[in-house]
Backbone as a ProteinNet text record, in pm:
[ID]
protein_1_A
[PRIMARY]
XXXXXXXXXXXXXXXXXXXXXXXXXXXXXXXXXXXXXXXXXXXXXXXXXXXXXXXXXXXXXXXXXXX
[TERTIARY]
-9162.4	-9306.1	-9356.1	-9455.3	-9509.4	-9647.7	-9671.5	-9807.6	-9859.9	-9991.6	-10044.2	-10187.7	-10238.4	-10381.3	-10427.8	-10534.8	-10581	-10732.6	-10785.9	-10939.5	-10993.1	-11108.6	-11176.9	-11324.2	-11403.7	-11551.4	-11607.4	-11718.7	-11786.2	-11893.2	-11982.8	-12080.2	-12184.7	-12192.1	-12286.1	-12226.3	-12092.5	-12023.5	-11978.8	-11990	-11937.9	-11778.2	-11713.7	-11569.3	-11536.1	-11452.8	-11400.5	-11245.1	-11203.3	-11068.3	-10985.8	-10868.1	-10785.5	-10658.1	-10626	-10519.8	-10423.9	-10300.8	-10201.8	-10090.1	-10069.6	-9954.6	-9889.2	-9763.7	-9694	-9626.1	-9623.3	-9557	-9472.6	-9358.3	-9279.3	-9265.2	-9335.4	-9334.1	-9263.4	-9202.6	-9124.7	-9223.5	-9168.2	-9253.7	-9310.1	-9265.4	-9321.1	-9417.4	-9457.1	-9544.9	-9681.4	-9745.4	-9872.4	-9945.1	-10064.7	-10148.6	-10229.1	-10188.4	-10231.9	-10377.7	-10425	-10571.7	-10669.3	-10786.9	-10897.3	-10901.4	-10927.9	-10940.2	-11032.4	-11066.8	-11135.6	-11094.4	-11131.1	-11098.6	-11218.6	-11225.7	-11340.8	-11327.2	-11261.5	-11242.3	-11222.2	-11232.6	-11205.8	-11058.1	-11023.1	-10873.9	-10847.8	-10751.2	-10706.4	-10575.2	-10563.9	-10431.6	-10389.1	-10249.3	-10189.3	-10071.2	-10058.1	-9945.3	-9844.8	-9722	-9624.8	-9534.3	-9516.9	-9441.2	-9479.3	-9442.8	-9481.2	-9636.3	-9676.9	-9810.9	-9846.2	-9989.6	-10040	-10174	-10237	-10363.9	-10444	-10566.9	-10645.6	-10777.6	-10828.6	-10962.4	-11047.5	-11143.7	-11233.1	-11375.3	-11449.4	-11589.6	-11628.6	-11568	-11601.7	-11543.8	-11444.4	-11385.7	-11235.7	-11160.4	-11020.2	-10983.4	-10886.3	-10844.7	-10687.3	-10641.5	-10495.7	-10453.5	-10373.8	-10334.1	-10189	-10171.5	-10040.4	-9992.7	-9868	-9803.9	-9897.3	-9915.5	-10007.8	-10147.1	-10193.1	-10340.8	-10374	-10496.4	-10538.2	-10673.2	-10694	-10820.9	-10867.5
2180.1	2183.9	2150.6	2064	2021	2075.4	2153.4	2205.7	2155.1	2106.2	2055.2	2082.8	2162.1	2183.6	2110.4	2030	1961.9	1997.5	2012.7	2041.5	1927.3	1879.9	1789.6	1825.6	1790	1800.3	1654.6	1659.9	1528.6	1534.3	1428	1405.3	1523.1	1594.8	1703.5	1844.2	1841.6	1965.9	2032.1	1989.1	2052.1	2027.9	2128	2124.7	2080.3	1979.4	1934.7	1986.2	2037.7	2075.5	1977	1950	1873.3	1953.8	1985	2056.4	1974.6	1940	1867.2	1943.6	1942	2013.6	1942.2	1951.4	1892.8	2008.6	1990	2094.5	2023.4	2079.9	2047.2	2175.6	2170.7	2291.8	2274.7	2390.6	2396.4	2373.7	2314.3	2279.2	2404.5	2527.4	2647.3	2712.2	2651	2711.8	2737.8	2849.3	2885	2939	2891.6	2950.8	3066.9	3176.1	3311.3	3345.3	3307.4	3347.6	3230.2	3243.5	3144.4	3148.1	3037.5	3026.3	2909.6	2910.6	2790.7	2766	2659.6	2627.3	2592.7	2620.7	2584	2443.3	2359.3	2222	2143.5	2009.6	1930.9	1917.9	1923.3	1907.6	1775.6	1709.3	1580.9	1611.5	1586.1	1602.6	1475.7	1444.6	1326	1374.3	1329.4	1368.7	1265.5	1294.7	1197	1179.6	1294.6	1290.4	1403.5	1400.5	1506.2	1516.7	1625	1651.5	1783.6	1806.7	1947	1953.5	2064.7	2086.9	2155.6	2094.9	2163.2	2195.8	2316.2	2353.3	2327	2238.2	2197	2200.8	2281.1	2298.2	2312.1	2410.3	2440.1	2352.1	2260	2170.8	2167.3	2153.1	2133.9	1988.2	1944	1815.2	1814.7	1730.4	1705	1584.7	1613.3	1518.6	1468.4	1337.1	1273.3	1198.4	1157	1080.4	969.3	955.5	859.2	891.6	1004.2	1044.6	1093.6	1063.6	1117.3	1178.6	1302.7	1376.6	1432.5
15413.7	15406	15266.6	15261.4	15139.7	15124.2	15006.9	14997.4	14849.1	14855	14723.5	14727.9	14624.3	14617	14486.2	14504.7	14385.7	14390.3	14266.3	14261.1	14159.5	14182.7	14089	14099.8	13995.1	13996.5	14000.1	14084.2	14103.3	13981.5	13983	13872.3	13864.1	13968.7	13972	13948.8	13928.9	13888.6	14007.9	14135.1	14252.2	14257.8	14302.9	14315.6	14454.2	14464.8	14599.8	14591.2	14705.6	14711.6	14808.8	14781.5	14863.6	14892.8	15015.7	15050.3	15135.4	15093.7	15174.9	15220.4	15350.6	15400.7	15518.6	15526.3	15639.4	15715.8	15840.7	15926.3	16035.5	16062.4	16181.3	16258.9	16379.6	16463	16583.8	16628.2	16745.9	16874.6	16979.8	17095.6	17150.9	17126.4	17183.7	17094	16981.2	16881.2	16945.2	16909.4	16958.2	16849.1	16820.1	16709.6	16777.6	16734.6	16796.6	16777.7	16660.6	16628.8	16605.1	16640.5	16597.9	16454.8	16390.1	16240.2	16205.7	16073	16029.1	15880.5	15830.5	15698.8	15620.1	15483.2	15402.5	15362.2	15436.8	15398.9	15538.7	15526.8	15640.5	15661	15788.7	15833	15903.2	15855	15923.7	15984.1	16123.9	16189.8	16240.8	16209.5	16263.3	16337.9	16465.8	16546.4	16536.4	16461.2	16442.2	16562.9	16640.9	16756.8	16841.8	16969.6	17061	17102.4	17138	17177.6	17127.4	17127.8	17105.3	17160.3	17171.7	17223.4	17105.8	17062.8	16969	17018.4	16979.2	17010.7	16876.1	16902.6	16789.3	16832.3	16764.6	16794.6	16943	17006.8	17148.1	17243.2	17213.4	17296.8	17286.3	17394.7	17394.8	17381.8	17312.1	17291.1	17303.8	17392.2	17402.1	17318.1	17208	17114.7	17146.9	17127.6	17156.6	17035.5	17036.3	16943	16888.2	16760.6	16701.3	16697.5	16748	16744.3	16608.8	16563.2	16440.2	16469.1	16423.9	16440.3	16307.8
[MASK]
+++++++++++++++++++++++++++++++++++++++++++++++++++++++++++++++++++

C-alpha cells in the first residue's frame, strides 16, 4: 500500500489536499459502513470488478473503468 498526503495553497490561500493510495483487495472484500471523504476520490479498476455506491446510485465497475 502506498500512501501520500500533499498539501498546497492556491493564490487565495485555500489549501487543497491530495491523497494517493493504492489497494489490492481480496475478491470477498466488503466495505461495511457508509463513508465520505473531504476530497474527491478517483477509482481505477486495474483488474476484477467491484460495485460502488455513489450519490444514491449503484455502479458495477469492471477492469479498465475509471470513476
